[in-house]
Amino acid sequence: MSSPLPVRDGVNATRLRLPAAGPWETALDYMLHRWGHIDPEGILQRFDNGEIVGADGLPLHRGTPLDEHTFIWYYRTLPAEERIPFELAVLHRDDHLVVVDKPHFLPTTPGGAYIQESALVRLRNELALPDLVPMHRLDRMTAGVLLFAVNPETRGKYQVLFERRAVQKEYECVSLLGSPGAACDGGAPLERFAAPVVVRNRMMKSRDYLLAEVVEGEPNAETRIELVRTAPHPGEDGSPRIRALFRLEPRTGKTHQLRVHMAGLGAGIMHDPFYPVLLDKAPDDYGRPLQLLARAIRFRDPFTREETEFRSRLTLREAPPAVQPTA
């Protein structure tokens, strides 16, 4: 159902479903019941200013009966937000797509404490593209390539690619491993990744719980994991460790899939506050971003019919250095 109100300040109007019946005579009564303890004067002012509308775009008034509308729309009051000190870099822009490098810590879409400080709202405002929508999502803590559709008339062509799994994604991550021959309590031993590993299992993620879980049942999550390169890394207890860069190729897109799969192998991604151990919530440490990067995305463009690839220009700060050729 499309909103009768346009995007404002990069943010969509909020839709509210009114109950079909209840102890409320008017839409105003119901809104005061829901949010009157927060800002009753603000709610009254919105009605008086004609800022709450029905599906036809016409404003409601204080006496509008509850059963006159099923859905109503209004603009939220945006809270003050501290700017996340990282910028989006545009990798590509045409009549159909905007492709960006999303930094760590910036969410893809508005939610919770992050409204203006989301990739979607920033781009809508900076590029003056109010119809921009994301084609997929990256976790707030994950950086890398992110696609947005520009034109409502053509975005469906790209949505179909994602729905049919005709888009290939490549990620990179950095994990700590045990040195060759080491016991697993220092991290999975390096030998475990002598050949690529494929993880398949069934994952579930509840809206009411932070963590995704592996459960019994038909697999619905699959990732191919390949070791790229390593470097020595001194352990905090003085024991030798290995810092390893991996290439990850997910065949599915479950929430936290890569983080769960790496942790399940004993190679949890560096600076992950969720897996394998859920840490106490703390302010973001911008000096310790999750070492997970969406490196590339590939697909056959539905308009040009050409194989298309976009690659991130970002790097993972903990990644082992690439071997430099000798002179």
C-alpha positions as YAML, in Angstrom:
chain: A
units: angstrom
residues:
- id: 1
  name: MET
  ca: [0.00, 0.00, 0.00]
- id: 2
  name: SER
  ca: [1.58, 3.25, -1.14]
- id: 3
  name: SER
  ca: [1.74, 6.25, 1.16]
- id: 4
  name: PRO
  ca: [-0.37, 9.31, 0.26]
- id: 5
  name: LEU
  ca: [2.37, 11.46, 1.82]
- id: 6
  name: PRO
  ca: [5.70, 12.04, 0.06]
- id: 7
  name: VAL
  ca: [9.09, 11.30, 1.58]
- id: 8
  name: ARG
  ca: [10.14, 14.19, 3.84]
- id: 9
  name: ASP
  ca: [13.73, 14.81, 4.93]
- id: 10
  name: GLY
  ca: [14.60, 11.43, 3.47]
- id: 11
  name: VAL
  ca: [12.11, 9.58, 5.70]
- id: 12
  name: ASN
  ca: [8.87, 7.86, 4.74]
- id: 13
  name: ALA
  ca: [5.65, 8.81, 6.49]
- id: 14
  name: THR
  ca: [4.61, 6.34, 9.20]
- id: 15
  name: ARG
  ca: [1.54, 4.17, 8.58]
- id: 16
  name: LEU
  ca: [-0.73, 3.27, 11.51]
- id: 17
  name: ARG
  ca: [-3.52, 0.68, 11.41]
- id: 18
  name: LEU
  ca: [-6.56, 1.73, 13.42]
- id: 19
  name: PRO
  ca: [-8.57, -0.96, 15.24]
- id: 20
  name: ALA
  ca: [-11.97, -1.77, 13.76]
- id: 21
  name: ALA
  ca: [-13.63, -1.31, 17.15]
- id: 22
  name: GLY
  ca: [-12.87, -0.54, 20.76]
- id: 23
  name: PRO
  ca: [-13.58, 1.90, 23.54]
- id: 24
  name: TRP
  ca: [-12.40, 4.81, 21.38]
- id: 25
  name: GLU
  ca: [-14.87, 6.94, 19.44]
- id: 26
  name: THR
  ca: [-12.36, 8.80, 17.29]
- id: 27
  name: ALA
  ca: [-8.96, 8.27, 15.70]
- id: 28
  name: LEU
  ca: [-7.67, 10.98, 18.04]
- id: 29
  name: ASP
  ca: [-8.90, 9.04, 21.09]
- id: 30
  name: TYR
  ca: [-6.97, 5.99, 19.93]
- id: 31
  name: MET
  ca: [-3.76, 7.90, 19.26]
- id: 32
  name: LEU
  ca: [-3.96, 9.55, 22.67]
- id: 33
  name: HIS
  ca: [-4.46, 6.10, 24.18]
- id: 34
  name: ARG
  ca: [-1.33, 4.83, 22.41]
- id: 35
  name: TRP
  ca: [0.99, 7.81, 22.77]
- id: 36
  name: GLY
  ca: [-0.75, 10.40, 24.92]
- id: 37
  name: HIS
  ca: [1.60, 9.70, 27.82]
- id: 38
  name: ILE
  ca: [4.51, 10.86, 25.63]
- id: 39
  name: ASP
  ca: [3.30, 13.97, 23.81]
- id: 40
  name: PRO
  ca: [-0.46, 14.67, 24.03]
- id: 41
  name: GLU
  ca: [-0.11, 18.29, 22.94]
- id: 42
  name: GLY
  ca: [1.94, 17.24, 19.93]
- id: 43
  name: ILE
  ca: [-0.76, 14.79, 18.83]
- id: 44
  name: LEU
  ca: [-3.48, 17.44, 19.12]
- id: 45
  name: GLN
  ca: [-1.32, 19.88, 17.16]
- id: 46
  name: ARG
  ca: [-0.84, 17.35, 14.34]
- id: 47
  name: PHE
  ca: [-4.60, 16.95, 13.96]
- id: 48
  name: ASP
  ca: [-5.16, 20.71, 14.04]
- id: 49
  name: ASN
  ca: [-2.43, 21.28, 11.43]
- id: 50
  name: GLY
  ca: [-3.82, 18.63, 9.07]
- id: 51
  name: GLU
  ca: [-0.67, 16.51, 9.37]
- id: 52
  name: ILE
  ca: [-2.49, 13.19, 9.83]
- id: 53
  name: VAL
  ca: [-4.12, 11.86, 6.66]
- id: 54
  name: GLY
  ca: [-6.08, 8.90, 5.36]
- id: 55
  name: ALA
  ca: [-5.43, 6.74, 2.30]
- id: 56
  name: ASP
  ca: [-6.99, 9.43, 0.10]
- id: 57
  name: GLY
  ca: [-4.49, 12.00, 1.37]
- id: 58
  name: LEU
  ca: [-7.19, 14.09, 3.05]
- id: 59
  name: PRO
  ca: [-6.45, 15.27, 6.59]
- id: 60
  name: LEU
  ca: [-8.24, 13.91, 9.64]
- id: 61
  name: HIS
  ca: [-9.65, 16.21, 12.31]
- id: 62
  name: ARG
  ca: [-10.22, 15.80, 16.03]
- id: 63
  name: GLY
  ca: [-13.69, 14.38, 15.50]
- id: 64
  name: THR
  ca: [-12.90, 11.85, 12.72]
- id: 65
  name: PRO
  ca: [-14.66, 8.60, 13.75]
- id: 66
  name: LEU
  ca: [-12.43, 5.63, 14.54]
- id: 67
  name: ASP
  ca: [-14.10, 3.41, 11.95]
- id: 68
  name: GLU
  ca: [-13.78, 5.91, 9.10]
- id: 69
  name: HIS
  ca: [-10.23, 4.76, 8.27]
- id: 70
  name: THR
  ca: [-8.32, 1.49, 8.47]
- id: 71
  name: PHE
  ca: [-4.90, 3.10, 7.88]
- id: 72
  name: ILE
  ca: [-3.67, 6.61, 8.55]
- id: 73
  name: TRP
  ca: [-0.32, 8.24, 7.80]
- id: 74
  name: TYR
  ca: [1.73, 10.90, 9.56]
- id: 75
  name: TYR
  ca: [5.32, 12.12, 9.89]
- id: 76
  name: ARG
  ca: [7.23, 11.13, 12.99]
- id: 77
  name: THR
  ca: [9.03, 13.75, 15.04]
- id: 78
  name: LEU
  ca: [12.66, 12.95, 14.33]
- id: 79
  name: PRO
  ca: [14.92, 12.74, 17.38]
- id: 80
  name: ALA
  ca: [18.28, 14.47, 17.52]
- id: 81
  name: GLU
  ca: [20.99, 12.04, 16.42]
- id: 82
  name: GLU
  ca: [24.74, 12.08, 16.85]
- id: 83
  name: ARG
  ca: [26.37, 11.76, 13.44]
- id: 84
  name: ILE
  ca: [28.18, 8.51, 12.77]
- id: 85
  name: PRO
  ca: [31.65, 9.72, 11.73]
- id: 86
  name: PHE
  ca: [31.99, 7.72, 8.50]
- id: 87
  name: GLU
  ca: [30.90, 8.57, 4.98]
- id: 88
  name: LEU
  ca: [29.23, 6.65, 2.18]
- id: 89
  name: ALA
  ca: [31.18, 6.43, -1.07]
- id: 90
  name: VAL
  ca: [29.22, 6.20, -4.33]
- id: 91
  name: LEU
  ca: [30.74, 3.49, -6.54]
- id: 92
  name: HIS
  ca: [28.23, 3.71, -9.39]
- id: 93
  name: ARG
  ca: [25.14, 5.68, -10.37]
- id: 94
  name: ASP
  ca: [22.86, 5.43, -13.39]
- id: 95
  name: ASP
  ca: [19.15, 5.76, -14.18]
- id: 96
  name: HIS
  ca: [18.37, 2.51, -12.35]
- id: 97
  name: LEU
  ca: [20.90, 1.97, -9.57]
- id: 98
  name: VAL
  ca: [23.04, 3.69, -6.99]
- id: 99
  name: VAL
  ca: [25.83, 1.48, -5.65]
- id: 100
  name: VAL
  ca: [27.71, 2.55, -2.53]
- id: 101
  name: ASP
  ca: [30.37, 1.45, -0.10]
- id: 102
  name: LYS
  ca: [28.60, 1.43, 3.26]
- id: 103
  name: PRO
  ca: [30.91, 2.00, 6.23]
- id: 104
  name: HIS
  ca: [30.84, 0.01, 9.43]
- id: 105
  name: PHE
  ca: [28.38, 1.21, 12.12]
- id: 106
  name: LEU
  ca: [25.92, 2.84, 9.68]
- id: 107
  name: PRO
  ca: [22.59, 0.96, 9.35]
- id: 108
  name: THR
  ca: [21.12, 0.35, 5.91]
- id: 109
  name: THR
  ca: [17.61, 1.59, 6.75]
- id: 110
  name: PRO
  ca: [16.02, 3.66, 9.55]
- id: 111
  name: GLY
  ca: [15.22, 1.82, 12.75]
- id: 112
  name: GLY
  ca: [15.44, 2.23, 16.49]
- id: 113
  name: ALA
  ca: [17.83, 5.02, 17.44]
- id: 114
  name: TYR
  ca: [19.01, 5.49, 13.84]
- id: 115
  name: ILE
  ca: [16.76, 7.45, 11.46]
- id: 116
  name: GLN
  ca: [18.70, 10.23, 9.72]
- id: 117
  name: GLU
  ca: [21.86, 8.26, 10.47]
- id: 118
  name: SER
  ca: [21.11, 5.46, 8.04]
- id: 119
  name: ALA
  ca: [22.47, 4.82, 4.56]
- id: 120
  name: LEU
  ca: [19.02, 5.18, 2.97]
- id: 121
  name: VAL
  ca: [18.12, 8.54, 4.51]
- id: 122
  name: ARG
  ca: [21.59, 10.00, 3.99]
- id: 123
  name: LEU
  ca: [21.55, 9.06, 0.31]
- id: 124
  name: ARG
  ca: [18.00, 10.29, -0.30]
- id: 125
  name: ASN
  ca: [18.98, 13.67, 1.11]
- id: 126
  name: GLU
  ca: [22.48, 13.95, -0.35]
- id: 127
  name: LEU
  ca: [21.51, 12.80, -3.86]
- id: 128
  name: ALA
  ca: [17.99, 14.32, -3.89]
- id: 129
  name: LEU
  ca: [16.48, 10.92, -4.70]
- id: 130
  name: PRO
  ca: [13.36, 10.52, -2.52]
- id: 131
  name: ASP
  ca: [12.28, 7.29, -4.27]
- id: 132
  name: LEU
  ca: [15.53, 5.48, -3.50]
- id: 133
  name: VAL
  ca: [15.05, 2.04, -1.89]
- id: 134
  name: PRO
  ca: [17.60, -0.65, -0.92]
- id: 135
  name: MET
  ca: [17.72, -3.84, -2.98]
- id: 136
  name: HIS
  ca: [19.20, -5.78, -0.07]
- id: 137
  name: ARG
  ca: [20.59, -5.05, 3.39]
- id: 138
  name: LEU
  ca: [23.84, -5.19, 5.30]
- id: 139
  name: ASP
  ca: [23.98, -5.40, 9.08]
- id: 140
  name: ARG
  ca: [24.86, -2.14, 10.79]
- id: 141
  name: MET
  ca: [28.23, -3.58, 11.80]
- id: 142
  name: THR
  ca: [29.06, -4.88, 8.31]
- id: 143
  name: ALA
  ca: [30.69, -2.67, 5.67]
- id: 144
  name: GLY
  ca: [30.80, -2.95, 1.90]
- id: 145
  name: VAL
  ca: [28.86, -2.97, -1.36]
- id: 146
  name: LEU
  ca: [25.18, -2.02, -1.11]
- id: 147
  name: LEU
  ca: [22.71, -1.56, -3.98]
- id: 148
  name: PHE
  ca: [19.79, 0.90, -4.12]
- id: 149
  name: ALA
  ca: [17.11, 1.19, -6.81]
- id: 150
  name: VAL
  ca: [16.52, 4.69, -8.15]
- id: 151
  name: ASN
  ca: [13.42, 4.33, -10.33]
- id: 152
  name: PRO
  ca: [10.16, 2.83, -9.00]
- id: 153
  name: GLU
  ca: [9.29, 1.85, -12.58]
- id: 154
  name: THR
  ca: [12.35, -0.38, -13.01]
- id: 155
  name: ARG
  ca: [13.24, -1.56, -9.51]
- id: 156
  name: GLY
  ca: [11.15, -4.72, -9.92]
- id: 157
  name: LYS
  ca: [13.62, -6.03, -12.51]
- id: 158
  name: TYR
  ca: [16.37, -6.01, -9.88]
- id: 159
  name: GLN
  ca: [14.14, -7.31, -7.08]
- id: 160
  name: VAL
  ca: [13.46, -10.41, -9.18]
- id: 161
  name: LEU
  ca: [17.20, -11.13, -9.37]
- id: 162
  name: PHE
  ca: [17.46, -11.23, -5.58]
- id: 163
  name: GLU
  ca: [14.26, -13.26, -5.21]
- id: 164
  name: ARG
  ca: [15.56, -15.86, -7.71]
- id: 165
  name: ARG
  ca: [19.03, -15.94, -6.11]
- id: 166
  name: ALA
  ca: [20.53, -14.77, -9.37]
- id: 167
  name: VAL
  ca: [22.88, -12.43, -7.48]
- id: 168
  name: GLN
  ca: [26.26, -13.71, -6.29]
- id: 169
  name: LYS
  ca: [27.76, -12.11, -3.21]
- id: 170
  name: GLU
  ca: [31.32, -12.28, -1.96]
- id: 171
  name: TYR
  ca: [32.42, -11.27, 1.53]
- id: 172
  name: GLU
  ca: [35.71, -11.12, 3.39]
- id: 173
  name: CYS
  ca: [36.32, -11.55, 7.10]
- id: 174
  name: VAL
  ca: [39.23, -11.77, 9.50]
- id: 175
  name: SER
  ca: [39.35, -14.38, 12.27]
- id: 176
  name: LEU
  ca: [41.89, -15.62, 14.78]
- id: 177
  name: LEU
  ca: [42.97, -19.25, 14.53]
- id: 178
  name: GLY
  ca: [45.19, -21.54, 16.53]
- id: 179
  name: SER
  ca: [48.67, -22.03, 15.17]
- id: 180
  name: PRO
  ca: [49.41, -25.30, 13.31]
- id: 181
  name: GLY
  ca: [48.99, -28.25, 15.64]
- id: 182
  name: ALA
  ca: [47.45, -26.09, 18.40]
- id: 183
  name: ALA
  ca: [44.49, -27.20, 20.48]
- id: 184
  name: CYS
  ca: [41.10, -25.78, 19.52]
- id: 185
  name: ASP
  ca: [40.87, -23.66, 22.67]
- id: 186
  name: GLY
  ca: [43.16, -21.18, 20.89]
- id: 187
  name: GLY
  ca: [40.75, -21.00, 17.98]
- id: 188
  name: ALA
  ca: [40.14, -23.55, 15.25]
- id: 189
  name: PRO
  ca: [43.47, -24.96, 14.05]
- id: 190
  name: LEU
  ca: [44.76, -23.63, 10.76]
- id: 191
  name: GLU
  ca: [44.74, -27.13, 9.25]
- id: 192
  name: ARG
  ca: [40.95, -27.15, 9.34]
- id: 193
  name: PHE
  ca: [40.91, -24.72, 6.41]
- id: 194
  name: ALA
  ca: [43.51, -26.42, 4.19]
- id: 195
  name: ALA
  ca: [40.67, -26.84, 1.68]
- id: 196
  name: PRO
  ca: [37.49, -24.77, 1.26]
- id: 197
  name: VAL
  ca: [34.74, -25.58, 3.77]
- id: 198
  name: VAL
  ca: [31.01, -25.57, 3.04]
- id: 199
  name: VAL
  ca: [28.67, -25.07, 5.99]
- id: 200
  name: ARG
  ca: [25.02, -26.07, 5.65]
- id: 201
  name: ASN
  ca: [22.54, -25.95, 8.50]
- id: 202
  name: ARG
  ca: [19.17, -24.64, 9.58]
- id: 203
  name: MET
  ca: [19.09, -21.19, 11.18]
- id: 204
  name: MET
  ca: [16.30, -19.41, 13.04]
- id: 205
  name: LYS
  ca: [16.15, -15.78, 14.18]
- id: 206
  name: SER
  ca: [13.40, -14.50, 16.47]
- id: 207
  name: ARG
  ca: [12.42, -10.82, 16.45]
- id: 208
  name: ASP
  ca: [12.48, -10.97, 20.24]
- id: 209
  name: TYR
  ca: [16.06, -12.23, 20.59]
- id: 210
  name: LEU
  ca: [19.32, -10.69, 19.42]
- id: 211
  name: LEU
  ca: [20.99, -13.90, 18.32]
- id: 212
  name: ALA
  ca: [20.32, -16.29, 15.47]
- id: 213
  name: GLU
  ca: [20.39, -19.97, 16.38]
- id: 214
  name: VAL
  ca: [21.24, -23.20, 14.62]
- id: 215
  name: VAL
  ca: [18.41, -25.72, 15.02]
- id: 216
  name: GLU
  ca: [17.57, -29.22, 13.84]
- id: 217
  name: GLY
  ca: [15.89, -29.56, 10.47]
- id: 218
  name: GLU
  ca: [16.28, -29.12, 6.73]
- id: 219
  name: PRO
  ca: [19.20, -26.79, 5.95]
- id: 220
  name: ASN
  ca: [18.20, -23.26, 4.93]
- id: 221
  name: ALA
  ca: [21.61, -21.60, 5.19]
- id: 222
  name: GLU
  ca: [24.75, -22.35, 3.18]
- id: 223
  name: THR
  ca: [28.16, -20.67, 2.99]
- id: 224
  name: ARG
  ca: [31.36, -21.58, 1.17]
- id: 225
  name: ILE
  ca: [34.43, -20.53, 3.17]
- id: 226
  name: GLU
  ca: [37.94, -20.29, 1.73]
- id: 227
  name: LEU
  ca: [41.16, -19.28, 3.44]
- id: 228
  name: VAL
  ca: [42.93, -16.50, 1.52]
- id: 229
  name: ARG
  ca: [46.05, -15.69, 3.53]
- id: 230
  name: THR
  ca: [47.41, -15.61, 7.08]
- id: 231
  name: ALA
  ca: [49.86, -13.79, 9.32]
- id: 232
  name: PRO
  ca: [51.22, -14.45, 12.84]
- id: 233
  name: HIS
  ca: [49.29, -12.79, 15.64]
- id: 234
  name: PRO
  ca: [50.44, -12.72, 19.28]
- id: 235
  name: GLY
  ca: [47.73, -14.00, 21.60]
- id: 236
  name: GLU
  ca: [46.71, -11.99, 24.65]
- id: 237
  name: ASP
  ca: [48.02, -14.80, 26.85]
- id: 238
  name: GLY
  ca: [51.29, -14.96, 24.92]
- id: 239
  name: SER
  ca: [50.36, -18.08, 22.96]
- id: 240
  name: PRO
  ca: [50.97, -17.94, 19.20]
- id: 241
  name: ARG
  ca: [47.87, -17.31, 17.10]
- id: 242
  name: ILE
  ca: [47.16, -16.91, 13.40]
- id: 243
  name: ARG
  ca: [45.27, -13.95, 11.93]
- id: 244
  name: ALA
  ca: [43.44, -15.24, 8.87]
- id: 245
  name: LEU
  ca: [41.61, -13.58, 5.98]
- id: 246
  name: PHE
  ca: [38.71, -15.60, 4.56]
- id: 247
  name: ARG
  ca: [36.60, -15.32, 1.43]
- id: 248
  name: LEU
  ca: [32.96, -16.11, 2.14]
- id: 249
  name: GLU
  ca: [30.39, -16.96, -0.52]
- id: 250
  name: PRO
  ca: [26.88, -17.22, 0.93]
- id: 251
  name: ARG
  ca: [24.38, -19.19, -1.13]
- id: 252
  name: THR
  ca: [21.54, -17.99, 1.11]
- id: 253
  name: GLY
  ca: [20.92, -14.81, 3.07]
- id: 254
  name: LYS
  ca: [19.84, -15.58, 6.63]
- id: 255
  name: THR
  ca: [20.28, -12.94, 9.33]
- id: 256
  name: HIS
  ca: [23.80, -13.15, 10.85]
- id: 257
  name: GLN
  ca: [24.50, -16.20, 8.67]
- id: 258
  name: LEU
  ca: [28.20, -15.52, 8.09]
- id: 259
  name: ARG
  ca: [28.86, -14.63, 11.71]
- id: 260
  name: VAL
  ca: [27.12, -17.79, 12.95]
- id: 261
  name: HIS
  ca: [28.85, -20.04, 10.44]
- id: 262
  name: MET
  ca: [32.32, -18.72, 11.23]
- id: 263
  name: ALA
  ca: [31.73, -18.94, 14.98]
- id: 264
  name: GLY
  ca: [30.45, -22.49, 14.56]
- id: 265
  name: LEU
  ca: [33.78, -23.45, 12.98]
- id: 266
  name: GLY
  ca: [35.72, -22.02, 15.92]
- id: 267
  name: ALA
  ca: [36.77, -19.03, 13.83]
- id: 268
  name: GLY
  ca: [34.53, -16.24, 15.10]
- id: 269
  name: ILE
  ca: [34.96, -12.96, 13.22]
- id: 270
  name: MET
  ca: [37.23, -10.48, 15.00]
- id: 271
  name: HIS
  ca: [35.45, -7.85, 17.13]
- id: 272
  name: ASP
  ca: [32.06, -9.59, 16.88]
- id: 273
  name: PRO
  ca: [30.08, -8.65, 20.02]
- id: 274
  name: PHE
  ca: [27.47, -11.37, 19.40]
- id: 275
  name: TYR
  ca: [29.18, -14.60, 18.32]
- id: 276
  name: PRO
  ca: [30.46, -16.88, 19.70]
- id: 277
  name: VAL
  ca: [29.80, -15.01, 22.98]
- id: 278
  name: LEU
  ca: [27.19, -12.27, 23.48]
- id: 279
  name: LEU
  ca: [28.96, -9.37, 25.16]
- id: 280
  name: ASP
  ca: [27.33, -6.71, 27.32]
- id: 281
  name: LYS
  ca: [25.99, -3.82, 25.29]
- id: 282
  name: ALA
  ca: [28.51, -0.98, 25.13]
- id: 283
  name: PRO
  ca: [28.92, 2.21, 23.09]
- id: 284
  name: ASP
  ca: [30.29, 1.65, 19.61]
- id: 285
  name: ASP
  ca: [34.07, 1.39, 19.56]
- id: 286
  name: TYR
  ca: [34.93, 2.98, 16.22]
- id: 287
  name: GLY
  ca: [38.47, 1.68, 16.54]
- id: 288
  name: ARG
  ca: [37.33, -1.95, 16.58]
- id: 289
  name: PRO
  ca: [34.84, -2.49, 13.74]
- id: 290
  name: LEU
  ca: [33.52, -5.96, 13.03]
- id: 291
  name: GLN
  ca: [35.96, -7.48, 10.56]
- id: 292
  name: LEU
  ca: [33.36, -8.36, 7.96]
- id: 293
  name: LEU
  ca: [33.17, -6.74, 4.53]
- id: 294
  name: ALA
  ca: [30.79, -7.23, 1.59]
- id: 295
  name: ARG
  ca: [33.55, -7.27, -1.01]
- id: 296
  name: ALA
  ca: [31.63, -7.82, -4.26]
- id: 297
  name: ILE
  ca: [28.25, -8.40, -5.85]
- id: 298
  name: ARG
  ca: [27.67, -9.90, -9.32]
- id: 299
  name: PHE
  ca: [24.64, -10.37, -11.57]
- id: 300
  name: ARG
  ca: [23.46, -10.16, -15.17]
- id: 301
  name: ASP
  ca: [21.97, -6.69, -15.58]
- id: 302
  name: PRO
  ca: [18.31, -7.02, -16.66]
- id: 303
  name: PHE
  ca: [18.59, -4.04, -19.04]
- id: 304
  name: THR
  ca: [22.05, -4.31, -20.61]
- id: 305
  name: ARG
  ca: [22.11, -8.15, -20.34]
- id: 306
  name: GLU
  ca: [25.79, -7.84, -19.45]
- id: 307
  name: GLU
  ca: [27.50, -9.59, -16.55]
- id: 308
  name: THR
  ca: [27.98, -6.83, -13.98]
- id: 309
  name: GLU
  ca: [30.20, -6.70, -10.91]
- id: 310
  name: PHE
  ca: [30.66, -4.04, -8.25]
- id: 311
  name: ARG
  ca: [33.59, -4.30, -5.81]
- id: 312
  name: SER
  ca: [34.21, -2.51, -2.56]
- id: 313
  name: ARG
  ca: [37.18, -0.19, -2.24]
- id: 314
  name: LEU
  ca: [37.24, -0.58, 1.54]
- id: 315
  name: THR
  ca: [39.70, -2.75, 3.46]
- id: 316
  name: LEU
  ca: [39.57, -4.65, 6.74]
- id: 317
  name: ARG
  ca: [42.08, -3.09, 9.10]
- id: 318
  name: GLU
  ca: [42.96, -6.42, 10.75]
- id: 319
  name: ALA
  ca: [43.49, -8.26, 7.44]
- id: 320
  name: PRO
  ca: [46.91, -9.91, 7.04]
- id: 321
  name: PRO
  ca: [49.04, -7.92, 4.62]
- id: 322
  name: ALA
  ca: [49.23, -9.15, 1.06]
- id: 323
  name: VAL
  ca: [52.61, -10.59, 0.13]
- id: 324
  name: GLN
  ca: [54.60, -8.00, -1.79]
- id: 325
  name: PRO
  ca: [56.51, -9.25, -4.84]
- id: 326
  name: THR
  ca: [60.27, -9.24, -4.39]
- id: 327
  name: ALA
  ca: [62.39, -6.98, -6.60]
...
